[in-house]
Amino acid sequence: MPHLSPKTEENTKLIEYVASRTGRDSRLETCIQCGTCGGSCPSAMDMEHTPRDVFALLRAGERETVLSSNTPWICVSCYFCAVRCPQEIKIPDVMYTLKSMAITKGAYQDSAASDFSQTFVDMVENYGRSYELGLATRHYLRHFPLRLPSMAPMGMGLLSKKRLNLKPKKIQGIKQLNDILDRAKELEAA
Amino acid sequence: MSKYLYYPGCSMEGSGKAYHDSLMPVCEKIGLELQEIDDWNCCGATEYLGINKLPAYALIGRNLALAEAQANGAKDIVAPCSACYLNLTKTDSYMAKKDGVDELINDALAAGGLSYEPGQLSIFHLLDVIVHEVGLDTVKKNVVRPLTGLRVAPYVGCMAPRYDYAKRWSDSEHPLELDLLIEALGAEVVDYPLKTHCCGGHMPQISPDTAYELIHRLVDYAEEVKTDIMVAICPMCQMNIDAYQNETNQHLGTNHKMPIVFFTQLMGLAFGIDEKTLGFGTELISAKDALAEIGSEKTVVKKKRPRKDKNALPMPQPLISKAPTREKEISR
């Protein structure tokens, strides 16, 4: 018997909450459980729940199961589901909402996925642009040290072909950018 | 001379350098003037949106605001990277709905002394501009060395034709733009139904096994249809298939060796620009053998079509040879 979330009001209104956080026209509640999303998904084979499952779980108020699922993290944002969904649900946007909810709750266990997003965001907030070399080294050392030997030739290849910058590029308006982002974070928390 | 504001995106300065290096001389030939948006910032790729939604839109909004301020008549932005293109169009179209998101984003932008009025700019992918705005006739006029005999797989990837917020592409799953361009260069387009399947995106960093499988599918099919070279329109696609192909081989016990380059590199080649200027040689899976096929006489034995069964259901017609026009409503 799987662990079921308690039937609190917060949980029974879970699908409405996720829909409203995603945006007014997410259309999440209109899911007819046809399964086109999972059938179109290139990475469904590695998901603990297909998107259709996730929407059913949301409707059932199974907060813990959804937020600890790897599904939103394995989503590659390819939008196949979005263009095929007969109900025109903004599925990738729903996945983004679930990711940010899982981060806030600290619910998702495999930290490689959420850490990568966070590391990327840190780089952008520090420099204003992505810094591939810094991002890759920090991420792979922390999460995939065993992959380093098989990746070394690739890293060296990219470096020798000048496809990785050794130093990050910082934009001039970095303060302006952070003022904007700080204000946006305030507004989102409100 | 058509003038566009140019949003390069972070990859063009690093892993996608060959894309940048080949684009510049190609632009000169086809009369495309690109004016870089001053002090642009990262679009957040697929990462920022999963952490904080509003800051992610504000991050992209800063680029739109800077572009609008710099516009001075030119109201079109062109992005060579599909992820950047998607993020810019997505933010613009969500703001244009005027359902409150636009006000929140502008509130955040105001903290940096900026603002953006949605719908002020048109946002294009580079391939779209070249095929639909510059036009294939201009491309053909510049071809001095047709890529005859080169079998090319048109790999469009997912984020340019999907979600297609601005409704510009001929189809969201099987767009023809890249096929037509390759044909215009004199090369042979292979039938590649996986053209808009995913390259793995950020999966090499998050779930490597997922990435290996996706890369394997794309490359394996390309090999099956006797592709000499794959061509990409997005730095992330090129990076994943090129740089992670050897690792994929190690993990799956396969022996793939499929080169992938940017479409602008092939354009440059057909325009007679030398390989080094175009960034050939910076790919990890060398394109050298593939390029040697140019001008070769292929003896591809065409399969005989089976006789038509009179009782069979009607089948879809073969690919049309002309791009659907903008005016024509393209239904999904």
Short mmCIF file of C-alpha atoms in Angstrom, two decimals:
data_model
loop_
_atom_site.label_atom_id
_atom_site.label_comp_id
_atom_site.label_asym_id
_atom_site.label_seq_id
_atom_site.Cartn_x
_atom_site.Cartn_y
_atom_site.Cartn_z
CA MET A 1 0.00 0.00 0.00
CA PRO A 2 1.60 3.25 -1.05
CA HIS A 3 1.79 6.08 1.41
CA LEU A 4 -1.20 8.35 0.94
CA SER A 5 -1.23 12.04 1.70
CA PRO A 6 -3.75 13.12 4.38
CA LYS A 7 -7.00 14.55 3.05
CA THR A 8 -6.43 18.06 4.31
CA GLU A 9 -8.02 20.97 2.50
CA GLU A 10 -4.60 22.01 1.28
CA ASN A 11 -4.18 18.62 -0.37
CA THR A 12 -7.67 18.28 -1.81
CA LYS A 13 -7.19 21.64 -3.54
CA LEU A 14 -3.74 20.69 -4.79
CA ILE A 15 -4.61 20.70 -8.48
CA GLU A 16 -6.23 24.15 -8.24
CA TYR A 17 -3.15 25.45 -6.42
CA VAL A 18 -0.70 24.11 -9.02
CA ALA A 19 -2.90 25.44 -11.83
CA SER A 20 -3.08 28.94 -10.37
CA ARG A 21 0.65 29.02 -9.69
CA THR A 22 1.32 27.97 -13.28
CA GLY A 23 -0.73 30.77 -14.76
CA ARG A 24 -4.30 31.58 -15.54
CA ASP A 25 -4.44 29.58 -18.75
CA SER A 26 -2.55 26.47 -17.69
CA ARG A 27 -5.79 24.48 -18.27
CA LEU A 28 -4.45 21.82 -15.89
CA GLU A 29 -7.88 20.97 -14.45
CA THR A 30 -9.19 20.04 -17.90
CA CYS A 31 -7.01 16.90 -18.22
CA ILE A 32 -9.05 14.00 -19.61
CA GLN A 33 -6.43 11.35 -18.77
CA CYS A 34 -5.93 10.33 -22.41
CA GLY A 35 -2.19 9.68 -21.99
CA THR A 36 -1.09 11.45 -25.17
CA CYS A 37 1.52 13.31 -23.09
CA GLY A 38 3.27 10.21 -21.78
CA GLY A 39 3.02 8.52 -25.17
CA SER A 40 4.72 11.51 -26.82
CA CYS A 41 7.36 11.98 -24.15
CA PRO A 42 10.91 11.06 -25.22
CA SER A 43 12.09 10.56 -21.65
CA ALA A 44 8.98 8.90 -20.17
CA MET A 45 10.90 5.64 -19.82
CA ASP A 46 13.00 7.18 -17.05
CA MET A 47 10.12 8.89 -15.24
CA GLU A 48 8.68 7.47 -12.03
CA HIS A 49 5.27 8.76 -13.14
CA THR A 50 4.17 9.70 -16.64
CA PRO A 51 2.73 13.21 -16.97
CA ARG A 52 -0.77 11.71 -17.07
CA ASP A 53 -0.06 9.93 -13.78
CA VAL A 54 1.17 13.16 -12.28
CA PHE A 55 -2.05 14.97 -13.22
CA ALA A 56 -4.14 12.15 -11.72
CA LEU A 57 -2.07 12.30 -8.53
CA LEU A 58 -2.51 16.07 -8.37
CA ARG A 59 -6.26 15.64 -8.69
CA ALA A 60 -6.17 13.02 -5.92
CA GLY A 61 -4.26 15.42 -3.67
CA GLU A 62 -1.21 13.16 -3.41
CA ARG A 63 1.16 16.00 -2.64
CA GLU A 64 4.06 13.99 -1.24
CA THR A 65 4.14 11.47 -4.08
CA VAL A 66 4.07 14.21 -6.72
CA LEU A 67 6.67 16.45 -5.12
CA SER A 68 9.11 13.60 -4.53
CA SER A 69 8.65 12.19 -8.05
CA ASN A 70 11.51 12.56 -10.51
CA THR A 71 9.07 13.33 -13.35
CA PRO A 72 9.42 17.13 -13.58
CA TRP A 73 13.19 16.80 -13.37
CA ILE A 74 13.36 14.26 -16.19
CA CYS A 75 11.16 16.46 -18.40
CA VAL A 76 13.38 17.75 -21.21
CA SER A 77 11.07 20.69 -22.12
CA CYS A 78 10.70 19.49 -25.71
CA TYR A 79 7.01 20.53 -25.88
CA PHE A 80 5.88 17.40 -27.76
CA CYS A 81 3.20 16.88 -25.11
CA ALA A 82 2.20 20.54 -25.24
CA VAL A 83 1.53 20.61 -29.00
CA ARG A 84 -0.25 17.25 -28.94
CA CYS A 85 -2.40 17.65 -25.83
CA PRO A 86 -6.05 17.70 -26.98
CA GLN A 87 -6.88 19.93 -24.00
CA GLU A 88 -3.99 22.30 -24.74
CA ILE A 89 -2.62 22.03 -21.22
CA LYS A 90 0.66 23.89 -20.78
CA ILE A 91 2.41 20.75 -19.57
CA PRO A 92 6.03 21.99 -19.52
CA ASP A 93 4.90 25.03 -17.50
CA VAL A 94 3.18 22.72 -15.01
CA MET A 95 6.44 20.79 -14.72
CA TYR A 96 8.31 24.03 -13.95
CA THR A 97 5.80 24.82 -11.22
CA LEU A 98 6.24 21.37 -9.71
CA LYS A 99 10.02 21.78 -9.74
CA SER A 100 9.92 25.04 -7.87
CA MET A 101 7.39 23.60 -5.37
CA ALA A 102 9.65 20.58 -4.80
CA ILE A 103 12.66 22.86 -4.22
CA THR A 104 10.76 25.02 -1.73
CA LYS A 105 9.62 21.96 0.19
CA GLY A 106 12.98 20.23 -0.09
CA ALA A 107 10.97 17.23 -1.21
CA TYR A 108 12.99 15.90 -4.09
CA GLN A 109 15.77 13.59 -2.99
CA ASP A 110 18.08 13.25 -6.00
CA SER A 111 19.92 16.51 -5.67
CA ALA A 112 21.80 16.35 -9.00
CA ALA A 113 18.79 17.73 -10.84
CA SER A 114 17.80 20.58 -8.56
CA ASP A 115 21.44 21.44 -7.86
CA PHE A 116 22.17 21.83 -11.54
CA SER A 117 19.38 24.36 -11.89
CA GLN A 118 20.56 26.17 -8.77
CA THR A 119 24.21 26.21 -9.89
CA PHE A 120 23.14 27.57 -13.27
CA VAL A 121 21.05 30.28 -11.61
CA ASP A 122 23.98 31.20 -9.32
CA MET A 123 26.26 31.66 -12.34
CA VAL A 124 23.69 33.85 -14.07
CA GLU A 125 23.17 35.97 -10.96
CA ASN A 126 26.93 36.42 -10.50
CA TYR A 127 27.90 37.14 -14.08
CA GLY A 128 24.71 37.80 -16.04
CA ARG A 129 25.71 35.08 -18.47
CA SER A 130 26.18 31.37 -18.30
CA TYR A 131 29.72 30.20 -17.64
CA GLU A 132 29.95 26.71 -19.08
CA LEU A 133 33.35 25.68 -17.71
CA GLY A 134 32.59 26.79 -14.14
CA LEU A 135 29.15 25.25 -14.28
CA ALA A 136 30.39 21.93 -15.61
CA THR A 137 33.32 21.56 -13.22
CA ARG A 138 31.34 22.47 -10.14
CA HIS A 139 28.46 20.22 -11.11
CA TYR A 140 30.39 17.15 -12.25
CA LEU A 141 32.82 17.22 -9.31
CA ARG A 142 29.96 17.29 -6.88
CA HIS A 143 27.59 14.82 -8.48
CA PHE A 144 29.33 12.68 -11.06
CA PRO A 145 32.98 12.34 -9.98
CA LEU A 146 33.07 8.80 -11.38
CA ARG A 147 32.16 10.06 -14.83
CA LEU A 148 35.16 12.35 -14.97
CA PRO A 149 37.61 9.82 -16.49
CA SER A 150 35.24 9.07 -19.38
CA MET A 151 34.54 12.79 -19.81
CA ALA A 152 38.11 14.01 -19.65
CA PRO A 153 38.80 13.58 -23.39
CA MET A 154 35.69 15.59 -24.21
CA GLY A 155 36.64 18.39 -21.81
CA MET A 156 40.15 18.54 -23.19
CA GLY A 157 38.80 18.45 -26.73
CA LEU A 158 36.44 21.37 -26.10
CA LEU A 159 39.22 23.33 -24.40
CA SER A 160 41.79 22.72 -27.12
CA LYS A 161 39.25 23.69 -29.79
CA LYS A 162 38.58 26.89 -27.84
CA ARG A 163 34.95 25.99 -27.24
CA LEU A 164 35.14 26.64 -23.49
CA ASN A 165 36.00 30.03 -22.11
CA LEU A 166 38.47 29.89 -19.24
CA LYS A 167 37.08 32.98 -17.60
CA PRO A 168 33.46 34.01 -17.11
CA LYS A 169 32.17 37.10 -18.91
CA LYS A 170 30.44 39.58 -16.67
CA ILE A 171 27.85 41.95 -18.07
CA GLN A 172 28.16 45.66 -17.25
CA GLY A 173 24.65 45.95 -15.90
CA ILE A 174 25.07 43.17 -13.34
CA LYS A 175 23.85 45.42 -10.52
CA GLN A 176 20.84 46.48 -12.55
CA LEU A 177 20.08 42.84 -13.31
CA ASN A 178 20.26 41.85 -9.66
CA ASP A 179 18.02 44.78 -8.65
CA ILE A 180 15.47 43.50 -11.16
CA LEU A 181 15.77 39.89 -9.98
CA ASP A 182 15.55 40.88 -6.30
CA ARG A 183 12.39 42.86 -6.96
CA ALA A 184 10.94 39.93 -8.93
CA LYS A 185 11.69 37.57 -6.04
CA GLU A 186 9.95 39.95 -3.63
CA LEU A 187 6.91 40.10 -5.90
CA GLU A 188 6.79 36.33 -6.29
CA ALA A 189 6.97 35.79 -2.53
CA ALA A 190 4.17 38.30 -1.96
CA MET B 1 20.10 44.79 -46.60
CA SER B 2 17.77 43.62 -43.87
CA LYS B 3 18.50 44.88 -40.38
CA TYR B 4 17.92 42.89 -37.23
CA LEU B 5 18.66 43.25 -33.55
CA TYR B 6 20.81 40.31 -32.60
CA TYR B 7 20.54 38.29 -29.39
CA PRO B 8 23.47 35.85 -29.58
CA GLY B 9 23.01 33.93 -26.34
CA CYS B 10 25.77 32.56 -24.12
CA SER B 11 26.64 29.48 -26.17
CA MET B 12 27.66 31.53 -29.20
CA GLU B 13 30.63 32.80 -27.20
CA GLY B 14 31.67 29.33 -26.05
CA SER B 15 30.62 25.88 -27.15
CA GLY B 16 28.79 27.18 -30.22
CA LYS B 17 31.69 29.27 -31.47
CA ALA B 18 31.61 27.64 -34.91
CA TYR B 19 28.00 28.81 -35.28
CA HIS B 20 29.08 32.41 -34.59
CA ASP B 21 32.18 32.20 -36.76
CA SER B 22 30.26 30.85 -39.74
CA LEU B 23 27.27 33.16 -39.30
CA MET B 24 29.27 36.36 -39.67
CA PRO B 25 30.68 35.79 -43.21
CA VAL B 26 27.39 34.19 -44.32
CA CYS B 27 25.46 37.29 -43.22
CA GLU B 28 27.73 39.45 -45.33
CA LYS B 29 26.96 37.35 -48.41
CA ILE B 30 23.18 37.31 -48.00
CA GLY B 31 22.92 40.92 -46.87
CA LEU B 32 21.79 40.38 -43.31
CA GLU B 33 22.85 43.11 -40.91
CA LEU B 34 22.93 42.11 -37.27
CA GLN B 35 23.13 44.70 -34.53
CA GLU B 36 23.95 43.08 -31.18
CA ILE B 37 21.76 44.06 -28.23
CA ASP B 38 24.10 45.93 -25.87
CA ASP B 39 24.90 44.21 -22.59
CA TRP B 40 22.33 41.43 -23.05
CA ASN B 41 22.13 38.76 -20.35
CA CYS B 42 21.52 35.00 -20.26
CA CYS B 43 17.98 33.84 -21.10
CA GLY B 44 17.96 31.37 -18.20
CA ALA B 45 17.83 28.35 -20.55
CA THR B 46 15.53 25.69 -19.11
CA GLU B 47 16.92 26.11 -15.60
CA TYR B 48 15.75 29.42 -14.22
CA LEU B 49 12.05 28.81 -14.90
CA GLY B 50 12.13 25.72 -12.70
CA ILE B 51 13.48 27.65 -9.73
CA ASN B 52 11.59 30.94 -9.72
CA LYS B 53 9.07 31.78 -12.39
CA LEU B 54 8.76 35.55 -12.09
CA PRO B 55 12.51 36.22 -11.77
CA ALA B 56 12.98 33.99 -14.81
CA TYR B 57 10.57 36.12 -16.85
CA ALA B 58 12.20 39.29 -15.49
CA LEU B 59 15.61 37.97 -16.55
CA ILE B 60 14.33 37.53 -20.11
CA GLY B 61 12.36 40.76 -19.84
CA ARG B 62 15.56 42.74 -19.33
CA ASN B 63 16.73 41.62 -22.77
CA LEU B 64 13.44 42.60 -24.37
CA ALA B 65 13.51 45.98 -22.62
CA LEU B 66 17.09 46.64 -23.74
CA ALA B 67 16.20 45.63 -27.28
CA GLU B 68 13.13 47.86 -27.37
CA ALA B 69 15.17 50.82 -26.13
CA GLN B 70 17.84 50.17 -28.75
CA ALA B 71 15.39 49.35 -31.54
CA ASN B 72 15.38 52.69 -33.36
CA GLY B 73 13.22 51.56 -36.23
CA ALA B 74 14.41 47.98 -36.45
CA LYS B 75 11.81 46.02 -34.56
CA ASP B 76 12.92 42.50 -35.22
CA ILE B 77 15.12 40.42 -32.97
CA VAL B 78 16.89 37.36 -34.28
CA ALA B 79 18.22 34.60 -32.03
CA PRO B 80 20.41 31.79 -33.37
CA CYS B 81 19.81 29.52 -30.36
CA SER B 82 16.50 27.68 -30.16
CA ALA B 83 16.32 27.84 -26.35
CA CYS B 84 16.92 31.60 -26.34
CA TYR B 85 14.38 32.02 -29.13
CA LEU B 86 11.78 30.02 -27.21
CA ASN B 87 12.34 31.95 -23.99
CA LEU B 88 12.15 35.35 -25.69
CA THR B 89 8.97 34.52 -27.61
CA LYS B 90 7.40 32.84 -24.61
CA THR B 91 7.91 35.84 -22.34
CA ASP B 92 6.72 38.25 -25.03
CA SER B 93 3.58 36.24 -25.72
CA TYR B 94 2.76 35.71 -22.02
CA MET B 95 3.16 39.43 -21.39
CA ALA B 96 0.97 40.25 -24.37
CA LYS B 97 -1.95 38.46 -22.72
CA LYS B 98 -2.13 41.35 -20.28
CA ASP B 99 -3.41 39.18 -17.47
CA GLY B 100 -1.26 40.67 -14.75
CA VAL B 101 2.03 38.94 -15.52
CA ASP B 102 3.08 41.87 -17.71
CA GLU B 103 2.54 44.28 -14.82
CA LEU B 104 4.56 42.15 -12.42
CA ILE B 105 7.43 41.82 -14.90
CA ASN B 106 7.40 45.55 -15.56
CA ASP B 107 7.32 46.22 -11.82
CA ALA B 108 10.51 44.15 -11.49
CA LEU B 109 12.10 45.79 -14.54
CA ALA B 110 11.37 49.22 -13.07
CA ALA B 111 13.77 48.36 -10.21
CA GLY B 112 16.48 48.56 -12.86
CA GLY B 113 14.98 51.59 -14.60
CA LEU B 114 13.63 49.56 -17.53
CA SER B 115 10.26 48.69 -19.03
CA TYR B 116 8.91 46.66 -21.93
CA GLU B 117 5.67 46.98 -23.82
CA PRO B 118 4.78 43.48 -25.08
CA GLY B 119 4.25 43.02 -28.79
CA GLN B 120 6.63 45.88 -29.66
CA LEU B 121 9.19 43.51 -31.12
CA SER B 122 9.00 40.53 -33.45
CA ILE B 123 11.24 37.67 -32.43
CA PHE B 124 12.65 35.28 -35.00
CA HIS B 125 14.86 32.24 -35.08
CA LEU B 126 17.84 32.68 -37.40
CA LEU B 127 16.75 29.82 -39.69
CA ASP B 128 13.28 31.34 -40.03
CA VAL B 129 14.81 34.70 -41.03
CA ILE B 130 17.06 33.12 -43.64
CA VAL B 131 14.37 30.93 -45.20
CA HIS B 132 11.34 33.23 -44.99
CA GLU B 133 12.70 36.77 -44.83
CA VAL B 134 15.99 36.69 -46.75
CA GLY B 135 14.59 33.97 -48.98
CA LEU B 136 15.89 30.86 -50.64
CA ASP B 137 16.42 32.68 -53.94
CA THR B 138 19.05 34.91 -52.34
CA VAL B 139 20.65 31.82 -50.82
CA LYS B 140 20.73 30.03 -54.17
CA LYS B 141 22.26 33.07 -55.88
CA ASN B 142 25.23 32.87 -53.52
CA VAL B 143 25.93 29.17 -54.02
CA VAL B 144 29.19 28.80 -55.94
CA ARG B 145 30.08 25.33 -54.80
CA PRO B 146 26.93 23.16 -54.59
CA LEU B 147 27.19 20.46 -51.96
CA THR B 148 26.28 17.74 -54.45
CA GLY B 149 26.47 14.21 -53.16
CA LEU B 150 26.44 15.16 -49.48
CA ARG B 151 23.68 13.36 -47.62
CA VAL B 152 22.47 15.64 -44.83
CA ALA B 153 20.06 14.88 -41.98
CA PRO B 154 18.09 18.04 -41.14
CA TYR B 155 18.08 18.06 -37.34
CA VAL B 156 15.83 20.89 -36.23
CA GLY B 157 15.51 19.94 -32.56
CA CYS B 158 12.54 20.78 -30.43
CA MET B 159 12.62 24.32 -29.15
CA ALA B 160 12.47 26.24 -32.42
CA PRO B 161 9.30 24.79 -33.95
CA ARG B 162 7.69 24.13 -30.55
CA TYR B 163 5.86 25.72 -28.87
CA ASP B 164 5.84 28.23 -31.73
CA TYR B 165 4.14 31.04 -29.80
CA ALA B 166 4.37 33.37 -32.79
CA LYS B 167 2.96 30.77 -35.26
CA ARG B 168 5.78 31.06 -37.75
CA TRP B 169 6.88 27.53 -38.56
CA SER B 170 5.45 25.33 -41.27
CA ASP B 171 4.79 22.54 -38.77
CA SER B 172 5.55 21.95 -35.12
CA GLU B 173 6.66 18.34 -35.59
CA HIS B 174 7.81 18.08 -39.19
CA PRO B 175 8.82 21.58 -40.29
CA LEU B 176 10.28 21.88 -43.80
CA GLU B 177 12.39 25.02 -43.45
CA LEU B 178 15.70 23.27 -42.87
CA ASP B 179 15.09 20.68 -45.62
CA LEU B 180 14.46 23.44 -48.14
CA LEU B 181 17.58 25.32 -47.13
CA ILE B 182 19.79 22.24 -47.42
CA GLU B 183 18.25 21.49 -50.81
CA ALA B 184 19.02 25.06 -51.90
CA LEU B 185 22.67 24.41 -51.11
CA GLY B 186 22.68 21.49 -53.53
CA ALA B 187 22.97 18.79 -50.91
CA GLU B 188 20.73 15.78 -50.60
CA VAL B 189 18.26 15.78 -47.70
CA VAL B 190 17.77 12.38 -46.12
CA ASP B 191 14.34 11.43 -44.85
CA TYR B 192 14.78 12.03 -41.14
CA PRO B 193 11.52 11.72 -39.21
CA LEU B 194 13.31 12.31 -35.89
CA LYS B 195 14.12 15.85 -36.97
CA THR B 196 12.34 17.52 -34.07
CA HIS B 197 13.05 14.92 -31.40
CA CYS B 198 14.94 15.97 -28.32
CA CYS B 199 18.75 16.01 -28.12
CA GLY B 200 18.61 15.48 -24.37
CA GLY B 201 18.71 19.13 -23.35
CA HIS B 202 20.28 19.35 -19.90
CA MET B 203 19.99 15.59 -19.32
CA PRO B 204 23.77 14.96 -19.65
CA GLN B 205 24.04 16.94 -16.43
CA ILE B 206 21.00 15.58 -14.62
CA SER B 207 20.21 12.06 -15.75
CA PRO B 208 23.05 10.85 -18.03
CA ASP B 209 21.34 7.55 -18.88
CA THR B 210 18.36 9.44 -20.30
CA ALA B 211 20.71 11.59 -22.37
CA TYR B 212 22.65 8.61 -23.75
CA GLU B 213 19.42 6.99 -24.91
CA LEU B 214 18.15 10.13 -26.64
CA ILE B 215 21.47 10.82 -28.36
CA HIS B 216 21.72 7.18 -29.42
CA ARG B 217 18.25 7.22 -31.02
CA LEU B 218 19.01 10.31 -33.09
CA VAL B 219 22.41 9.20 -34.28
CA ASP B 220 21.43 5.58 -34.83
CA TYR B 221 18.57 6.55 -37.12
CA ALA B 222 20.77 8.98 -39.01
CA GLU B 223 23.25 6.19 -39.64
CA GLU B 224 20.51 3.84 -40.74
CA VAL B 225 19.43 6.22 -43.50
CA LYS B 226 23.05 6.62 -44.65
CA THR B 227 23.59 10.16 -43.48
CA ASP B 228 27.01 11.70 -44.12
CA ILE B 229 26.48 14.59 -41.76
CA MET B 230 23.82 15.94 -39.42
CA VAL B 231 23.08 19.63 -39.35
CA ALA B 232 21.88 21.56 -36.29
CA ILE B 233 20.20 24.93 -35.78
CA CYS B 234 20.82 25.18 -32.03
CA PRO B 235 24.09 25.20 -30.03
CA MET B 236 22.68 22.89 -27.37
CA CYS B 237 21.68 20.22 -29.93
CA GLN B 238 25.09 20.39 -31.57
CA MET B 239 26.90 20.23 -28.24
CA ASN B 240 24.95 17.23 -26.95
CA ILE B 241 25.25 15.14 -30.09
CA ASP B 242 28.85 16.10 -30.82
CA ALA B 243 30.42 16.20 -27.36
CA TYR B 244 28.52 13.40 -25.64
CA GLN B 245 28.56 10.92 -28.53
CA ASN B 246 31.73 9.19 -27.41
CA GLU B 247 30.49 8.91 -23.85
CA THR B 248 27.24 7.49 -25.22
CA ASN B 249 29.27 4.91 -27.16
CA GLN B 250 31.15 3.91 -24.02
CA HIS B 251 27.99 3.43 -22.02
CA LEU B 252 25.85 1.68 -24.60
CA GLY B 253 28.63 -0.27 -26.32
CA THR B 254 27.79 1.37 -29.63
CA ASN B 255 30.20 2.63 -32.25
CA HIS B 256 28.60 5.81 -33.53
CA LYS B 257 30.67 8.33 -35.40
CA MET B 258 28.20 10.83 -36.75
CA PRO B 259 29.47 14.38 -37.31
CA ILE B 260 27.12 17.28 -36.67
CA VAL B 261 27.71 20.91 -37.71
CA PHE B 262 25.66 24.10 -37.84
CA PHE B 263 23.57 24.93 -40.90
CA THR B 264 25.47 28.19 -41.31
CA GLN B 265 28.69 26.20 -41.71
CA LEU B 266 27.19 24.31 -44.65
CA MET B 267 25.88 27.56 -46.13
CA GLY B 268 29.35 29.08 -45.91
CA LEU B 269 30.85 26.05 -47.54
CA ALA B 270 28.43 26.27 -50.46
CA PHE B 271 29.16 30.01 -50.70
CA GLY B 272 32.83 29.20 -51.24
CA ILE B 273 34.12 30.42 -47.86
CA ASP B 274 37.07 28.41 -46.59
CA GLU B 275 36.55 25.71 -43.99
CA LYS B 276 38.74 27.19 -41.30
CA THR B 277 36.92 30.53 -41.26
CA LEU B 278 33.67 28.62 -40.88
CA GLY B 279 34.85 26.80 -37.76
CA PHE B 280 35.18 23.36 -39.33
CA GLY B 281 37.57 21.30 -37.24
CA THR B 282 36.14 22.49 -33.92
CA GLU B 283 33.65 19.61 -33.85
CA LEU B 284 34.75 16.66 -31.71
CA ILE B 285 33.43 14.07 -34.18
CA SER B 286 35.32 15.16 -37.26
CA ALA B 287 33.34 16.22 -40.31
CA LYS B 288 36.34 15.68 -42.58
CA ASP B 289 35.25 12.36 -44.10
CA ALA B 290 31.75 13.69 -44.64
CA LEU B 291 33.00 16.77 -46.48
CA ALA B 292 35.05 14.52 -48.77
CA GLU B 293 31.71 13.20 -50.08
CA ILE B 294 30.92 16.54 -51.69
CA GLY B 295 30.91 16.09 -55.46
CA SER B 296 30.95 12.33 -55.22
CA GLU B 297 28.67 10.24 -57.37
CA LYS B 298 26.49 8.24 -55.04
CA THR B 299 25.21 4.91 -56.14
CA VAL B 300 22.27 4.78 -53.85
CA VAL B 301 20.01 2.10 -55.16
CA LYS B 302 16.51 3.42 -55.08
CA LYS B 303 13.98 1.02 -53.73
CA LYS B 304 11.27 0.07 -56.19
CA ARG B 305 7.93 1.38 -55.13
CA PRO B 306 5.48 -1.41 -54.52
CA ARG B 307 2.60 -1.47 -56.94
CA LYS B 308 -0.34 0.49 -55.63
CA ASP B 309 -3.10 -1.57 -54.16
CA LYS B 310 -6.40 -0.37 -55.58
CA ASN B 311 -8.23 -1.18 -52.36
CA ALA B 312 -5.72 0.60 -50.12
CA LEU B 313 -6.61 3.70 -48.15
CA PRO B 314 -5.34 7.02 -49.55
CA MET B 315 -1.83 7.85 -48.34
CA PRO B 316 -0.34 11.27 -47.55
CA GLN B 317 1.23 12.98 -50.56
CA PRO B 318 5.04 13.25 -50.79
CA LEU B 319 6.84 16.31 -49.38
CA ILE B 320 5.93 19.51 -51.15
CA SER B 321 8.86 21.29 -52.69
CA LYS B 322 7.75 24.80 -51.88
CA ALA B 323 7.66 26.39 -48.44
CA PRO B 324 4.18 27.14 -47.19
CA THR B 325 3.67 30.87 -47.33
CA ARG B 326 3.15 33.03 -44.30
CA GLU B 327 -0.21 34.21 -45.53
CA LYS B 328 -1.54 30.69 -45.57
CA GLU B 329 -2.96 29.73 -42.23
CA ILE B 330 -0.91 26.79 -41.03
CA SER B 331 -2.95 24.52 -38.83
CA ARG B 332 -1.32 22.36 -36.18
#
